[in-house]
Short mmCIF file of C-alpha atoms in Angstrom, two decimals:
data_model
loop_
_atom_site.label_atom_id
_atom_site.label_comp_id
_atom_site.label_asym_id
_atom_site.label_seq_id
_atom_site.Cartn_x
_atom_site.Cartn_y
_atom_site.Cartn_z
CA UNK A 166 5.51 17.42 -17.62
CA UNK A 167 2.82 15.20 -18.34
CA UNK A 168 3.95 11.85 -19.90
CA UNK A 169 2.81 10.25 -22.89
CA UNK A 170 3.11 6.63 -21.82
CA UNK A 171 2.75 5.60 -18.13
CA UNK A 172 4.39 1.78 -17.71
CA UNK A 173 3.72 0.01 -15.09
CA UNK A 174 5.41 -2.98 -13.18
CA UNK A 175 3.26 -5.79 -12.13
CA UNK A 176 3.61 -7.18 -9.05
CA UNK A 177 3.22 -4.65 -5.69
CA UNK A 178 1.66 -2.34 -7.99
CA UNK A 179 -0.99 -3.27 -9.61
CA UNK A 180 -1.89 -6.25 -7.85
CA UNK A 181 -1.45 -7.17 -4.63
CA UNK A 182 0.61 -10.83 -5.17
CA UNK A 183 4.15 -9.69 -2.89
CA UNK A 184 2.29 -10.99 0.20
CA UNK A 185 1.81 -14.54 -1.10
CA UNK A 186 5.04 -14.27 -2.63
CA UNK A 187 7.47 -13.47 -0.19
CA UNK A 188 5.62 -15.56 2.30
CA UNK A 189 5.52 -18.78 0.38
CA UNK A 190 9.53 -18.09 -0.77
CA UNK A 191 10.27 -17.55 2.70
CA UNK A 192 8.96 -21.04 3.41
CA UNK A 193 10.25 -22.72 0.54
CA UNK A 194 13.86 -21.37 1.30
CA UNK A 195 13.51 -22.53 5.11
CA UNK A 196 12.32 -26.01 3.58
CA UNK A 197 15.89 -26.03 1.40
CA UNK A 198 18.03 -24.86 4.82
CA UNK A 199 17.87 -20.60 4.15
CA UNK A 200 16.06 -19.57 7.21
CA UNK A 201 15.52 -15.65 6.90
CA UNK A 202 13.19 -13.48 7.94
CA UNK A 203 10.48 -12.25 6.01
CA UNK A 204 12.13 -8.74 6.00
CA UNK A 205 15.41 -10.25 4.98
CA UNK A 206 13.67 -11.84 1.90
CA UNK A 207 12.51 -8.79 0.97
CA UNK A 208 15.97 -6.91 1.73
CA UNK A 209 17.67 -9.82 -0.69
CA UNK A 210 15.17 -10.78 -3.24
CA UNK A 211 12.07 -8.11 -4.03
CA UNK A 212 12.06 -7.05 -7.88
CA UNK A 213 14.82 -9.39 -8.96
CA UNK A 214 13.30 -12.99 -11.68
CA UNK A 215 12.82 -15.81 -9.63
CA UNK A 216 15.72 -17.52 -11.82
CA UNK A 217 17.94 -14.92 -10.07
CA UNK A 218 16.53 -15.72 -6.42
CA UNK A 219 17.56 -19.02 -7.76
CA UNK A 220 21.10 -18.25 -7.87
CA UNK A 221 21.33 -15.86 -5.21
CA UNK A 222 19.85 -18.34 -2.73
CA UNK A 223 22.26 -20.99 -3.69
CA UNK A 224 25.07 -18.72 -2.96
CA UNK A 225 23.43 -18.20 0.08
CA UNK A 226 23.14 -22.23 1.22
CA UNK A 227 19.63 -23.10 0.09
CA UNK A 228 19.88 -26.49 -1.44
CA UNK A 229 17.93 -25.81 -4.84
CA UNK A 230 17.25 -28.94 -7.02
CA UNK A 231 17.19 -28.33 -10.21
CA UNK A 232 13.98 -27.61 -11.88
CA UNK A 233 13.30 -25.66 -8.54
CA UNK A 234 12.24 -22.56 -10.30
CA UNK A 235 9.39 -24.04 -12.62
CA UNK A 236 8.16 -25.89 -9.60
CA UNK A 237 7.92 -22.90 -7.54
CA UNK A 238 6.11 -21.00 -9.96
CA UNK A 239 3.91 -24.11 -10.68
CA UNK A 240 2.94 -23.80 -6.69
CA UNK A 241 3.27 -20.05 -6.14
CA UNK A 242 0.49 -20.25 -9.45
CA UNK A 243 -2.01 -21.91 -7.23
CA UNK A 244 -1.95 -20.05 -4.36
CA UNK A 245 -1.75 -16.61 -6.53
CA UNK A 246 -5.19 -18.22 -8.51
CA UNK A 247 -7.06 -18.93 -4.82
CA UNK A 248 -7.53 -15.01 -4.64
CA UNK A 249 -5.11 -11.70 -6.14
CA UNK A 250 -6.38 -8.63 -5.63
CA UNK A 251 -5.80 -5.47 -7.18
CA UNK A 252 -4.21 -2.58 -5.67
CA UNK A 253 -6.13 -0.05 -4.15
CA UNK A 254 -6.83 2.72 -6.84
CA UNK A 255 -5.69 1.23 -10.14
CA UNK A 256 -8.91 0.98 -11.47
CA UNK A 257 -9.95 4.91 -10.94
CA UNK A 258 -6.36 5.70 -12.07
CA UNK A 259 -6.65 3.68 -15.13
CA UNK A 260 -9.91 5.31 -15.75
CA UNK A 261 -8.02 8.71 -15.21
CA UNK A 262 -5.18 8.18 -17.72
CA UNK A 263 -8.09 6.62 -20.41
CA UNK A 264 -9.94 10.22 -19.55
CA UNK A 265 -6.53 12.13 -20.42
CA UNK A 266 -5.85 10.09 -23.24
CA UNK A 267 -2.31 9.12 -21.95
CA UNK A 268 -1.13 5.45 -22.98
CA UNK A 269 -0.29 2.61 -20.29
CA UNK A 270 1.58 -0.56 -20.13
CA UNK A 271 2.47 -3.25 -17.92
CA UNK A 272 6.57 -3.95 -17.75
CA UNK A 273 7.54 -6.93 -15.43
CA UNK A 274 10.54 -8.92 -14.36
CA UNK A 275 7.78 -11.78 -14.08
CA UNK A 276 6.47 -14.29 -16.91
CA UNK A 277 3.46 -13.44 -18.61
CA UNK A 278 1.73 -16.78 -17.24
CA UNK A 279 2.19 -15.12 -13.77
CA UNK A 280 0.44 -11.94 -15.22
CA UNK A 281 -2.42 -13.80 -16.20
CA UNK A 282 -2.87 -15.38 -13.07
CA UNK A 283 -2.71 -12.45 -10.98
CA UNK A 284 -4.13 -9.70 -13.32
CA UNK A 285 -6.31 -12.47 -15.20
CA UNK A 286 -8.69 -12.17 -12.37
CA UNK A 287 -9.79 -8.96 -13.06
CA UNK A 288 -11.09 -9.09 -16.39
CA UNK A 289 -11.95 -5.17 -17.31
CA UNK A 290 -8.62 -4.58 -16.03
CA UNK A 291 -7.19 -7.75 -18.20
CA UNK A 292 -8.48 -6.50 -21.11
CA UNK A 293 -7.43 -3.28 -21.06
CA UNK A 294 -3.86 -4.50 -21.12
CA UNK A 295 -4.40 -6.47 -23.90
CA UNK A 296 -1.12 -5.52 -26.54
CA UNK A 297 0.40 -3.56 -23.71
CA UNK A 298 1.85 -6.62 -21.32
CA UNK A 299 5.86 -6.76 -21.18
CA UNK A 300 7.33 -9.15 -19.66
CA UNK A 301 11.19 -10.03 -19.29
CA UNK A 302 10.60 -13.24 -21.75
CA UNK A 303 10.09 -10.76 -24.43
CA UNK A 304 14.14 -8.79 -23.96
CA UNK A 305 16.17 -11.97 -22.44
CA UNK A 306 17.63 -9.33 -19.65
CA UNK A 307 16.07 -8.28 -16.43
CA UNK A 308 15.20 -4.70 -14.70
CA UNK A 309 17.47 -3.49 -13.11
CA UNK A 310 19.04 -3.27 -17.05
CA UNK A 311 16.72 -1.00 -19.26
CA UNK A 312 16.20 -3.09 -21.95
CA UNK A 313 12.45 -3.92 -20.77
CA UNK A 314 11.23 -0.63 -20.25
CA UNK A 315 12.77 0.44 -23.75
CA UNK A 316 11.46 -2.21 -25.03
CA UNK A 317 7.64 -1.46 -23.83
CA UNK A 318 8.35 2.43 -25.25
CA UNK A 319 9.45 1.33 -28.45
CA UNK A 320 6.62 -1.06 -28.79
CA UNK A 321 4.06 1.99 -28.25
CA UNK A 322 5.87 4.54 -30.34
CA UNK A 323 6.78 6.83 -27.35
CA UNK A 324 10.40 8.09 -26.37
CA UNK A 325 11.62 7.26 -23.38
CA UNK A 326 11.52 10.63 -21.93
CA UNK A 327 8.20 10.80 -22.67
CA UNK A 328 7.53 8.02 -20.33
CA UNK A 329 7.05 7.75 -16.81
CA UNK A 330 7.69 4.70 -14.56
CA UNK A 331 5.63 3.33 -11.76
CA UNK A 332 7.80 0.70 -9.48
CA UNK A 333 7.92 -0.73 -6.00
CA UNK A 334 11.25 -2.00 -5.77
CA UNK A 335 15.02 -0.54 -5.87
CA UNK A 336 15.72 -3.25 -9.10
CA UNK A 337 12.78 -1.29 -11.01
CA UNK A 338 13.65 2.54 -9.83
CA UNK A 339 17.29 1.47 -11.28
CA UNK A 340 15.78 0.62 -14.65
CA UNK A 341 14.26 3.34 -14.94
CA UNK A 342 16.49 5.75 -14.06
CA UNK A 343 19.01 3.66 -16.83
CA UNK A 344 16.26 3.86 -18.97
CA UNK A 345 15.85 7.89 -18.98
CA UNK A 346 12.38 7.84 -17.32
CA UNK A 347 11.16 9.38 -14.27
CA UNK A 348 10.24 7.05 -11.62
CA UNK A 349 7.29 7.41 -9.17
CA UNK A 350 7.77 4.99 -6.51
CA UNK A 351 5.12 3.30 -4.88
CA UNK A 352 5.73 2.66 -1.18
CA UNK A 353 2.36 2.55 0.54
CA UNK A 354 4.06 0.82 3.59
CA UNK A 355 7.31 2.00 4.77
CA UNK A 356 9.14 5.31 4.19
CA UNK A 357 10.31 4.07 0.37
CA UNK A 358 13.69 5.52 0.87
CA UNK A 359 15.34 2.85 -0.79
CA UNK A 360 13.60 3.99 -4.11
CA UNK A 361 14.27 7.15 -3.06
CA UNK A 362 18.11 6.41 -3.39
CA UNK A 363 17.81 5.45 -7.12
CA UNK A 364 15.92 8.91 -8.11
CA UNK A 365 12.17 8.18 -7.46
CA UNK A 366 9.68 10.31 -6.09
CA UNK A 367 7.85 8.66 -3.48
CA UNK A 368 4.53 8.31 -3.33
CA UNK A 369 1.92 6.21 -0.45
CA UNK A 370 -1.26 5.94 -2.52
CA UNK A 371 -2.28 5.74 -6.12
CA UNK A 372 -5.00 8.47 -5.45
CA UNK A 373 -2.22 10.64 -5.08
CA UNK A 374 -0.34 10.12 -8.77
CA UNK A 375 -2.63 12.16 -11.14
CA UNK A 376 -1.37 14.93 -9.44
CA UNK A 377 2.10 13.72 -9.72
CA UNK A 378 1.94 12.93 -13.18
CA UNK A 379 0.06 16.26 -14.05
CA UNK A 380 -3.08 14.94 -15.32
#
């Protein structure tokens, strides 16, 4: 069935910012006495808010000061600003869904200052999002509840079965599936099993969704 609404999250799917990310947290956490891996940050802390890594990580035995979280992002901001891209494809899939006349939104775990860093560098893509950016601030409660993604359907008019999700992480596959939405999960690296688990149909590139979401 071909949805109505297509919501998007942010970050590993529309633009490429988990690189930067995951590197820089890896380094801050080493800096605070967490040494892990890169693959064990991204085992513990992909799709989760940063004030959740937060916590987490403390549990863990990183020494967090407070106010750790707004200087992180205050850093992370910089870097992200040097140079985002976007994904590969989400420009000739947006122009696809505009073609079928099927709606799209943005639904992230992030802030929306983050958003406009990252997707604020693309400015044909930034404006096409305009009224259609959700962003945890907006519900109070992070995926993997499914306030956000009901929120971002109710905002558009659309029922939630109606809707189809595109995610990268476990955390967002889990909202969805609470949420009543079919998930397509994005894993262009790896074999994505792990979004597998919580319902999603895999996919590797973005060229291949219009034929997954029946356009």
């Amino acid at each position: 069935m071909t949805p109505e609404l297509v919501i998007f999250d942010c970050d590993g799917v529309l633009v490429d910012s988990e690189p930067v990310t995951l590197s820089f947290l890896r380094d801050e956490l080493a800096l605070r006495g967490l040494d892990l891996t890169l693959a064990e940050v991204i085992d513990q802390f992909i799709g989760g808010t940063l004030s959740g890594v937060a916590q987490k990580a403390r549990g863990m035995g990183a020494n967090l000061p407070e106010g750790w979280v707004d200087a992180f992002y205050a850093r992370l901001y910089e870097r992200l600003a040097a140079k985002t891209d976007l994904m590969p494809g989400v420009v000739p899939l947006l122009d696809r869904l505009d073609a079928a006349g099927i709606g799209y939104c943005v639904a992230s775990n992030g802030r929306v200052a983050k958003m406009q860093v990252t997707l604020g560098q693309h400015p044909n893509t930034w404006a096409r999002l305009q009224g259609r950016m959700f962003s945890v601030e907006h519900v109070g409660v992070p995926k993997p509840a499914p306030d956000l993604f009901l929120h971002a359907a109710r905002s558009l008019g659309v029922e939630q079965a109606h809707c189809a999700v595109i995610e990268d992480s476990q955390t967002g596959a889990r909202a969805a599936k609470a949420a009543g939405m079919r998930c397509f999960g994005y894993a262009p690296e790896g074999d994505g099993a792990k979004l597998a688990t919580e319902g999603a149909h895999v996919f590797r590139s973005m060229d291949d969704l219009p034929d997954l979401l029946g356009l």
